[in-house]
Every structure is written in structure tokens, then in C-alpha cells.
N, CA, C and O atoms as CSV, one atom per row, in Angstrom:
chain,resi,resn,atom,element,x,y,z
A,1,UNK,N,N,0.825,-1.205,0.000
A,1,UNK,CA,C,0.000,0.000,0.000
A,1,UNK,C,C,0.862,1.259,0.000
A,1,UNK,O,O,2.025,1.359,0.390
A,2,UNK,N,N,0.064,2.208,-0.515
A,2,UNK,CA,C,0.837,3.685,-0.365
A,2,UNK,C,C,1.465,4.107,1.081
A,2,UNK,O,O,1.405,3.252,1.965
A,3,UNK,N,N,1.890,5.002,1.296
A,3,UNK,CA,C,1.806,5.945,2.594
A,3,UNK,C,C,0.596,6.458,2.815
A,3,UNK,O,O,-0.142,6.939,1.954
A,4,UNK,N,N,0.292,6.326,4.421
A,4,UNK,CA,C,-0.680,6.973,5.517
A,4,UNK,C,C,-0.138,8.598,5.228
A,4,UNK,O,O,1.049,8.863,5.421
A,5,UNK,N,N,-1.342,9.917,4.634
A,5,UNK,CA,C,-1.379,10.712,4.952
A,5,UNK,C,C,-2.025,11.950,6.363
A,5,UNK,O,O,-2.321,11.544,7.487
A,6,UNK,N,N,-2.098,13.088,6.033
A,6,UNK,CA,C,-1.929,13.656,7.153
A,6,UNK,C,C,-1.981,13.174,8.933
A,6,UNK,O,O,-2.853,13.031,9.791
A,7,UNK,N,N,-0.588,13.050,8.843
A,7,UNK,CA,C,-0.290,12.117,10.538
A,7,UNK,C,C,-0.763,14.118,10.739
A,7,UNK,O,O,-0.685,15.145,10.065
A,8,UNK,N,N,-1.513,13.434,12.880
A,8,UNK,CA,C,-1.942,14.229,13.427
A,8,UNK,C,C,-1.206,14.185,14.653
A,8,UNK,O,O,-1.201,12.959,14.759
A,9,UNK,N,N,-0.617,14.559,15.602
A,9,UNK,CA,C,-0.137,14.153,16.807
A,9,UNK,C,C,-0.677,15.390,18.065
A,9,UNK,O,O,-0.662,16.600,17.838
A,10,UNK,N,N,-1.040,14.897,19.115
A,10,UNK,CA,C,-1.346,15.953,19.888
A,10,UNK,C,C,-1.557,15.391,21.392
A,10,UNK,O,O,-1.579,14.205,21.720
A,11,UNK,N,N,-1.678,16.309,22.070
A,11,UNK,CA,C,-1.957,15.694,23.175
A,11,UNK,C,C,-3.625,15.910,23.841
A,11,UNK,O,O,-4.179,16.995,23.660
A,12,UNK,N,N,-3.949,15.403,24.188
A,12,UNK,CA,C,-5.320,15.543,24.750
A,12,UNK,C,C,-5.383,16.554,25.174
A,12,UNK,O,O,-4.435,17.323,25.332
A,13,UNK,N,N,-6.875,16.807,25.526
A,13,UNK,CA,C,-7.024,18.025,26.657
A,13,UNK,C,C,-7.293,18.043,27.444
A,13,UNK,O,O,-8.429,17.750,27.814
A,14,UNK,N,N,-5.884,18.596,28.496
A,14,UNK,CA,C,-6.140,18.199,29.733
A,14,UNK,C,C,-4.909,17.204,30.357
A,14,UNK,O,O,-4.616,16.946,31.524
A,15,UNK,N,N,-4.444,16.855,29.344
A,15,UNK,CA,C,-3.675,15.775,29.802
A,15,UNK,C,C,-2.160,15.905,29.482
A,15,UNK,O,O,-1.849,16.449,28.423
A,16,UNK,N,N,-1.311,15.499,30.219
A,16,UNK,CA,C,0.451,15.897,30.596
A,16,UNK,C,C,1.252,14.793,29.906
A,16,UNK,O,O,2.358,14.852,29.367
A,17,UNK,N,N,0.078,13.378,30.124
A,17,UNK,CA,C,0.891,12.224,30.140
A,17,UNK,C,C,0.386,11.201,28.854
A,17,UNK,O,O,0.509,9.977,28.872
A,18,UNK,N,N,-0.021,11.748,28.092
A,18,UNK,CA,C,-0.397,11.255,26.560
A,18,UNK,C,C,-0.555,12.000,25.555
A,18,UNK,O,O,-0.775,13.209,25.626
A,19,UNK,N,N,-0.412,11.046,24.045
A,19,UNK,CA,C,-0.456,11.799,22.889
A,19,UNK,C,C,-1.560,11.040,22.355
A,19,UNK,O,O,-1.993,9.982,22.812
A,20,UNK,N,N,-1.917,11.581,21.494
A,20,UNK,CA,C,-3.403,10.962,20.224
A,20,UNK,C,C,-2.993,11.047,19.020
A,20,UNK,O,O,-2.787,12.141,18.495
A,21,UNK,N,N,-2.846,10.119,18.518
A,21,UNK,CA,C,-2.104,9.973,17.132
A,21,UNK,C,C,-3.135,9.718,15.881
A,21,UNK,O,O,-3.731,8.641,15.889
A,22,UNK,N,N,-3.343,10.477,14.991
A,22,UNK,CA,C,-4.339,10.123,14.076
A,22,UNK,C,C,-3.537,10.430,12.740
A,22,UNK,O,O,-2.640,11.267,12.637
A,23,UNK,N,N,-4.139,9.404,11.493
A,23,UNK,CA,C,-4.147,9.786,10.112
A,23,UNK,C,C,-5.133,9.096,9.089
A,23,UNK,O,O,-6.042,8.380,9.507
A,24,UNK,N,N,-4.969,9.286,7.957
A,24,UNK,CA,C,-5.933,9.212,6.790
A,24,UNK,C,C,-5.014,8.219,6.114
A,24,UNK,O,O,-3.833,8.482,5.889
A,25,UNK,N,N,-5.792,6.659,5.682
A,25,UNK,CA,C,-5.721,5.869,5.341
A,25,UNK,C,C,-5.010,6.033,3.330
A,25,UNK,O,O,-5.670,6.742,2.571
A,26,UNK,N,N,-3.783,5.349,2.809
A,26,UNK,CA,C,-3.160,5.552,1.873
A,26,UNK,C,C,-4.489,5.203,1.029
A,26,UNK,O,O,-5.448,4.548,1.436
A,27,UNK,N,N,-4.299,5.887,-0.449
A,27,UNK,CA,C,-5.322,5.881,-1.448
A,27,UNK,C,C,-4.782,4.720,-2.117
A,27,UNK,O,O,-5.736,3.998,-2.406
A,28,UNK,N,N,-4.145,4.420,-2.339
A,28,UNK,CA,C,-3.490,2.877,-3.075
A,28,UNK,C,C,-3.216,2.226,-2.057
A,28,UNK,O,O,-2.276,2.498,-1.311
A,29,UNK,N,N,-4.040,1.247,-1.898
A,29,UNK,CA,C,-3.991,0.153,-1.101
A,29,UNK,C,C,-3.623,-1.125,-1.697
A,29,UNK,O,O,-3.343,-1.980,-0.857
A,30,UNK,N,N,-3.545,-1.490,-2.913
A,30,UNK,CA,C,-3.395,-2.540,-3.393
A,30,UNK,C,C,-4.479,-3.735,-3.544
A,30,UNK,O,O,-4.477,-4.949,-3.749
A,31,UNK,N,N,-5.276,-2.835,-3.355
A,31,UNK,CA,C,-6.522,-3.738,-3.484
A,31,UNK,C,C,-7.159,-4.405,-2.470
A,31,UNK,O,O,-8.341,-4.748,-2.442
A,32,UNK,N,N,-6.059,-4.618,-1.391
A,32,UNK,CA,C,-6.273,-5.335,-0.112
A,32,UNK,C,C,-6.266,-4.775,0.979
A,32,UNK,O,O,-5.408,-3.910,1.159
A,33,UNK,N,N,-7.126,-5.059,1.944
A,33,UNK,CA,C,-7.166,-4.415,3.544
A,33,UNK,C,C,-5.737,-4.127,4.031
A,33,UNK,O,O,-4.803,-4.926,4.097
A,34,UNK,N,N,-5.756,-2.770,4.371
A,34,UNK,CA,C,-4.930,-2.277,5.256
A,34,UNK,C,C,-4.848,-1.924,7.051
A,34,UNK,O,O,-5.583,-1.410,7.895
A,35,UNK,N,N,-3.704,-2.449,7.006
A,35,UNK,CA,C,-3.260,-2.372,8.878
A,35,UNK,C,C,-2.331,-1.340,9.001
A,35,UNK,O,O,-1.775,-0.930,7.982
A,36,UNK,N,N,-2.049,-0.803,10.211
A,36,UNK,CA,C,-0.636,-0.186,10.376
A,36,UNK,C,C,0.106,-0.599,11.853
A,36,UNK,O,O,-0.234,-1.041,12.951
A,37,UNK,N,N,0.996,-0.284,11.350
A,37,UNK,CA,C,2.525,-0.383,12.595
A,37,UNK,C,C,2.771,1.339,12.898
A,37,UNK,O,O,2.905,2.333,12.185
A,38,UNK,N,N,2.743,1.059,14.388
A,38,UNK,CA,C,3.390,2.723,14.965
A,38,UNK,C,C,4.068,2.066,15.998
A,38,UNK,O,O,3.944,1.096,16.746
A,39,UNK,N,N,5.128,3.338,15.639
A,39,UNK,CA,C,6.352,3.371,16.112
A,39,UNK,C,C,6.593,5.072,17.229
A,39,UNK,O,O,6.694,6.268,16.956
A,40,UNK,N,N,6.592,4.452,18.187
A,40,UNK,CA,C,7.328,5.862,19.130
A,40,UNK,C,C,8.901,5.988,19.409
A,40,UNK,O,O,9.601,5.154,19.983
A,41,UNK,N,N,9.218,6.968,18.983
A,41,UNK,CA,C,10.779,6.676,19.142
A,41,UNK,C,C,11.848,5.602,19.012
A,41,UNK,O,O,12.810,5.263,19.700
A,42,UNK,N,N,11.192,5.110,17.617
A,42,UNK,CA,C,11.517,3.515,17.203
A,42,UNK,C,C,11.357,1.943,17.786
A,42,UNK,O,O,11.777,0.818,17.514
A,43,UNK,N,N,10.595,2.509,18.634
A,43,UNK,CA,C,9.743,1.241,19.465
A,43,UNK,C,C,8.744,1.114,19.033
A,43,UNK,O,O,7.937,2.040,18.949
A,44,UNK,N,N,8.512,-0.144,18.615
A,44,UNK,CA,C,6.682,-0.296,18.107
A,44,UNK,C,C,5.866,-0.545,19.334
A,44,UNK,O,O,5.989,-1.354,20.254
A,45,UNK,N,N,5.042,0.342,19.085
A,45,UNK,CA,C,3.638,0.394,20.047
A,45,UNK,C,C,2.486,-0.230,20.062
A,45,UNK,O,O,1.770,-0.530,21.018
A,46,UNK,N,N,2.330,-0.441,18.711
A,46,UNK,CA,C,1.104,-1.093,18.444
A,46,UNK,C,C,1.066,-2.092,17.006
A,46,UNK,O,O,1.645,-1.254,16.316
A,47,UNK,N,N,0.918,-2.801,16.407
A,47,UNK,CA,C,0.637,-3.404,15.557
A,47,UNK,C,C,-0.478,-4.048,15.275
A,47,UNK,O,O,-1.158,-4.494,16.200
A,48,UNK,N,N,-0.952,-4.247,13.647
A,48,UNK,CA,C,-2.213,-5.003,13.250
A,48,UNK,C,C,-3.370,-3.935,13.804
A,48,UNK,O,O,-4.361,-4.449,14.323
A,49,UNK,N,N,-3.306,-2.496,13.728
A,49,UNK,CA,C,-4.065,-1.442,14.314
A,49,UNK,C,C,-4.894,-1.310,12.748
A,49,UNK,O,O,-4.493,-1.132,11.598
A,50,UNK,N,N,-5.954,-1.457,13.238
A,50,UNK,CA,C,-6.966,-1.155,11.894
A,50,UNK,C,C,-7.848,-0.139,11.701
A,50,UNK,O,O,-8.418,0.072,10.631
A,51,UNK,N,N,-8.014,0.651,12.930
A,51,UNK,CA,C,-8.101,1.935,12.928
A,51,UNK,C,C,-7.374,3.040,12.504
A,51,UNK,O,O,-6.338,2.621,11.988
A,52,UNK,N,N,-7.409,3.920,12.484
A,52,UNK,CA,C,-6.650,5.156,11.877
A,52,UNK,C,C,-6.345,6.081,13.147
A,52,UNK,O,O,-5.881,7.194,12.900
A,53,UNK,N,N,-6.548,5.747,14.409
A,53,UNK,CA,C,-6.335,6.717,15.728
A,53,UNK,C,C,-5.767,5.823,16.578
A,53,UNK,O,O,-5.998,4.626,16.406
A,54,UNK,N,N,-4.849,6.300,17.741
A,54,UNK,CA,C,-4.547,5.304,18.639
A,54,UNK,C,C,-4.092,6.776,20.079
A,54,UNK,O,O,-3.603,7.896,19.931
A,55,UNK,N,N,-4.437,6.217,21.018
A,55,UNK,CA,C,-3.644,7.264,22.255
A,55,UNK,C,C,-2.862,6.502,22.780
A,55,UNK,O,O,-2.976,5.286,22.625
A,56,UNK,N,N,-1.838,7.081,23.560
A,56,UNK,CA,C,-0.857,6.167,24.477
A,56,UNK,C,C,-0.800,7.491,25.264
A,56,UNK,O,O,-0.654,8.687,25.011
A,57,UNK,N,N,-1.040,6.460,26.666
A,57,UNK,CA,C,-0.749,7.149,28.339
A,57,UNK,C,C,0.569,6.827,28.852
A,57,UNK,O,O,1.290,6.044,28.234
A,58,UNK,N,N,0.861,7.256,29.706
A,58,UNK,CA,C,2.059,6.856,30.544
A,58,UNK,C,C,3.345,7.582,30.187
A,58,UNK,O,O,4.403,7.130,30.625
A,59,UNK,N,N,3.343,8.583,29.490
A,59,UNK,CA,C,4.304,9.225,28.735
A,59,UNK,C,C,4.762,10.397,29.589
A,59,UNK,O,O,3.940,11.133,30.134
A,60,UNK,N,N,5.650,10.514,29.669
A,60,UNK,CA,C,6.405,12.035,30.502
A,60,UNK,C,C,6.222,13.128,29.605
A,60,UNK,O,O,6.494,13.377,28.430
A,61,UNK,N,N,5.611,13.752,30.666
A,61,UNK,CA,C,5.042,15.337,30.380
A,61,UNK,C,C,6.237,15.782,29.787
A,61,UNK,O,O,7.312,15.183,29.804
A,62,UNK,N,N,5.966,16.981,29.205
A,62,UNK,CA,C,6.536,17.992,28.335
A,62,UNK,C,C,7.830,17.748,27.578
A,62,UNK,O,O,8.817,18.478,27.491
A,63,UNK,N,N,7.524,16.188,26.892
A,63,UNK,CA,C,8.594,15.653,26.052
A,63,UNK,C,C,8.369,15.223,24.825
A,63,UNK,O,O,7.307,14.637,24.613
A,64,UNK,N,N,9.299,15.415,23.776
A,64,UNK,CA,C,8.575,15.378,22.411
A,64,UNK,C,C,9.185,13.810,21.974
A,64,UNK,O,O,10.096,13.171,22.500
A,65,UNK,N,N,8.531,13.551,21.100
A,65,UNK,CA,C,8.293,12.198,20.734
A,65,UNK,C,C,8.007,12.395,19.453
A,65,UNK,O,O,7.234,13.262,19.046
A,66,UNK,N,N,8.802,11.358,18.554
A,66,UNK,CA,C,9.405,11.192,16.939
A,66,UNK,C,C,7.966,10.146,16.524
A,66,UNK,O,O,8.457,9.020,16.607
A,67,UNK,N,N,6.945,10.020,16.254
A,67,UNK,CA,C,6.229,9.114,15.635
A,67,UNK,C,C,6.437,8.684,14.126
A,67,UNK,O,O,7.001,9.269,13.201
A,68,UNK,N,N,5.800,7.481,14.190
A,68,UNK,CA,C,5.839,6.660,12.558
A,68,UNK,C,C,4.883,5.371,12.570
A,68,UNK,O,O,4.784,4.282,13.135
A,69,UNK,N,N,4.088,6.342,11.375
A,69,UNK,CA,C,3.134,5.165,11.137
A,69,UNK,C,C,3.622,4.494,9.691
A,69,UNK,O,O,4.188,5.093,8.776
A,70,UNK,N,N,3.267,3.158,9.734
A,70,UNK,CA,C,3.401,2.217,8.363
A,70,UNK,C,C,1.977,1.585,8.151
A,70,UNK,O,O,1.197,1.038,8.931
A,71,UNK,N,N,1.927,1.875,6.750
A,71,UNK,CA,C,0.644,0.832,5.971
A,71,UNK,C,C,1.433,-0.597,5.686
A,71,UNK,O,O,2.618,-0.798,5.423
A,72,UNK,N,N,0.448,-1.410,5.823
A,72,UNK,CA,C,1.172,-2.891,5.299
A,72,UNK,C,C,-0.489,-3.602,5.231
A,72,UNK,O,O,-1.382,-3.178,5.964
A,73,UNK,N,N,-0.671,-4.555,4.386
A,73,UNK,CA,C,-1.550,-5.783,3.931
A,73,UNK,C,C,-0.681,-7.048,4.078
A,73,UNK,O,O,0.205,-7.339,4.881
A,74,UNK,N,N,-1.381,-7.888,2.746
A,74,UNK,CA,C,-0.767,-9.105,2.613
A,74,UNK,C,C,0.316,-9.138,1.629
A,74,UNK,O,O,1.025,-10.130,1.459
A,75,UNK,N,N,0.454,-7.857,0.877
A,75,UNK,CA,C,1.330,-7.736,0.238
A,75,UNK,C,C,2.488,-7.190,0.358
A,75,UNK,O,O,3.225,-6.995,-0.609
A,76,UNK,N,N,2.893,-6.759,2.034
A,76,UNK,CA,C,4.052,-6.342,2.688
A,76,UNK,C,C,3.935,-4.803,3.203
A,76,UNK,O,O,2.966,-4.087,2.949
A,77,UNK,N,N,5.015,-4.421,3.928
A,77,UNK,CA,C,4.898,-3.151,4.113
A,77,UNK,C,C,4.744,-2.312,2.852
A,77,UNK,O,O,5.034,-2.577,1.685
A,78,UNK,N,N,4.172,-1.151,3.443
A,78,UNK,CA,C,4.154,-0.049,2.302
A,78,UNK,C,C,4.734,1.591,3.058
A,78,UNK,O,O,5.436,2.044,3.962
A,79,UNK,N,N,4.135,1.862,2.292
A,79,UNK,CA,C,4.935,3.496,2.568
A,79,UNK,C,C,4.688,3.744,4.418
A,79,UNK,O,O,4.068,2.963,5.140
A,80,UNK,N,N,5.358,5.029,4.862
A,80,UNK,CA,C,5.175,5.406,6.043
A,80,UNK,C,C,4.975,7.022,6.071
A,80,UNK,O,O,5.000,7.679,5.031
A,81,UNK,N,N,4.760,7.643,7.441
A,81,UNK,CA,C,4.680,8.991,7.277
A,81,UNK,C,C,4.860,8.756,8.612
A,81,UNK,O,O,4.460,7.792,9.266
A,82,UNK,N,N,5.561,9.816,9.010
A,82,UNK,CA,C,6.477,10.670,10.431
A,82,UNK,C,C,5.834,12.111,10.832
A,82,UNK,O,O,5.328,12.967,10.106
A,83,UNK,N,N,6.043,12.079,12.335
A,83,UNK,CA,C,6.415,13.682,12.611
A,83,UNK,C,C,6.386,13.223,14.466
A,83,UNK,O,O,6.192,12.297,15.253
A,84,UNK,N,N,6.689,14.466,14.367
A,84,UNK,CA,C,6.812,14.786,15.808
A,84,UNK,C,C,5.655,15.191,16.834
A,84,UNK,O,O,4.714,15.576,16.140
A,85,UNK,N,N,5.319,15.271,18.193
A,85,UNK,CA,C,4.687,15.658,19.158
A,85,UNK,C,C,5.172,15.602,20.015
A,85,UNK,O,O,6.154,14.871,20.142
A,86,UNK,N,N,4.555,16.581,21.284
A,86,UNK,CA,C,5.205,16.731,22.407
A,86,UNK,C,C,3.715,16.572,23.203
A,86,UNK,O,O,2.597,16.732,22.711
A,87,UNK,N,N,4.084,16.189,24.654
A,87,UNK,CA,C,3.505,15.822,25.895
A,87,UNK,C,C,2.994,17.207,26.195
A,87,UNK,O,O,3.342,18.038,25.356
A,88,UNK,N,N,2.336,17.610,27.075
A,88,UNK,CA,C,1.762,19.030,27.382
A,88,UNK,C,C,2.960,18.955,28.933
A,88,UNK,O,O,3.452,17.955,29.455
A,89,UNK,N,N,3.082,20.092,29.226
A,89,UNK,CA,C,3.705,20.456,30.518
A,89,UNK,C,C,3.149,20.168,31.823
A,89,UNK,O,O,2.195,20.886,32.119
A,90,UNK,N,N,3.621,18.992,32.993
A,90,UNK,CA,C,2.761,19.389,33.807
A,90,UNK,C,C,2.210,20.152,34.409
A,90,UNK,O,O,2.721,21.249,34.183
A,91,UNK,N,N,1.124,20.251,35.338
A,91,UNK,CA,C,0.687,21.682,35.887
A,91,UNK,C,C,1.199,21.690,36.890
A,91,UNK,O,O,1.693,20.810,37.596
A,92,UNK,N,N,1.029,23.235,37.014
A,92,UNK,CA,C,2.188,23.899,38.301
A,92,UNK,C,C,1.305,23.689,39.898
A,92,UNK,O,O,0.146,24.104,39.920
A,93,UNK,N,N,1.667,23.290,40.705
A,93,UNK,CA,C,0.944,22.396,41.815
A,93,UNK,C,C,0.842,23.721,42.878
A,93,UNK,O,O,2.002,24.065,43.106
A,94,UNK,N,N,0.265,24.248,43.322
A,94,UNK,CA,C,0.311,25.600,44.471
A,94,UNK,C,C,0.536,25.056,45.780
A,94,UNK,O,O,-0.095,24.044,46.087
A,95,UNK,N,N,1.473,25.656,46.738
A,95,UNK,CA,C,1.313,24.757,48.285
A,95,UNK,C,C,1.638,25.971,48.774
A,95,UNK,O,O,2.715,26.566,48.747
A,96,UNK,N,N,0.064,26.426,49.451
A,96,UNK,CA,C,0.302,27.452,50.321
A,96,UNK,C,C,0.810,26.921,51.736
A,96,UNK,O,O,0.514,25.825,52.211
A,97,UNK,N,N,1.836,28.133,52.482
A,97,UNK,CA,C,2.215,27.267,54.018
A,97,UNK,C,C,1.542,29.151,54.635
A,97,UNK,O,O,1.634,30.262,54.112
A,98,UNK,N,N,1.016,28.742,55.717
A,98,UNK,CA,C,1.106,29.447,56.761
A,98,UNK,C,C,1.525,29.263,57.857
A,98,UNK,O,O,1.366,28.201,58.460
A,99,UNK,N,N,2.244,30.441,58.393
A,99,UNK,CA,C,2.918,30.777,59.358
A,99,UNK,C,C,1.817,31.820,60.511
A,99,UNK,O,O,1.184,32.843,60.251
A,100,UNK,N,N,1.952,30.989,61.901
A,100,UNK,CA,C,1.090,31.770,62.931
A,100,UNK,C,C,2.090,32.106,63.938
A,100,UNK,O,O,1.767,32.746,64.940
């Protein structure tokens, strides 16, 4: 199959410790059902994903992260598409002290 266009990366709202990864399925598929492989910082995360969205938790806040998705069928891998996202910053925690 072709390459997966417009990769989306972002982080939720609201959230420090995940990204949401979305894209639009390659127009040449080869005729045959398509899956994809993602990759975070060259670790695969997920495989045989037949959706076009995936989130991952557990991620350290305010750090950017290299993504890569791959199309593949029965006829092997196919193209890929990349980019980057970052974690949101954690929030700033207030601790008032009083003194009597």
C-alpha cells in the first residue's frame, strides 16, 4: 500500500501524560485491507491497528516524541509517514504554608 497521509499528533485536553495519534488511510492500497505499525521513538507500540487513531498514556510530560506510522496488507509493508509531538507540561501544583 501507499503511505498513511496527514499524521496528526497531539496531546489531549487536559492531559500531561499522553499523545493521540491520528491519520488518513493511503489511497493505493493494493486492493487489499490495510493495517498499520506505529512506532514511538523507534519502538513499536502497536501493531495489526486497523483503525486510523490510537492514544498512548504513561508518557512524561513535556517531552517530544518522533512518531511513525506504516501501511502494510498481505502484500508487505508499504509506505510510512512521520512527525513529531510533544507531551503538554505538567501543571504547576500551588502549596500554600502558613505561618502563625
Amino acid at each position: 500500500p501507499g503511505a498513511p497521509t496527514k499524521l496528526m499528533i497531539s496531546p489531549p485536553s487536559g492531559s500531561c501524560d499522553q499523545l493521540m495519534v491520528t491519520w488518513t488511510a493511503p489511497s493505493n492500497t493494493g486492493g487489499l485491507p490495510v493495517k498499520y505499525k506505529v512506532y514511538t521513538d523507534g519502538t513499536l507500540r502497536h501493531s495489526m491497528i486497523t483503525t486510523m487513531t490510537t492514544t498512548w498514556s504513561g508518557l512524561t510530560a513535556n517531552t517530544q516524541y518522533t512518531v511513525r506510522v506504516v501501511a502494510f496488507n498481505d502484500l508487505g509493508d508499504g509506505g510510512e509517514v512521520s512527525g513529531t509531538g510533544r507531551t503538554r507540561p505538567q501543571g504547576i501544583v500551588l502549596i500554600l504554608l502558613m505561618f502563625y
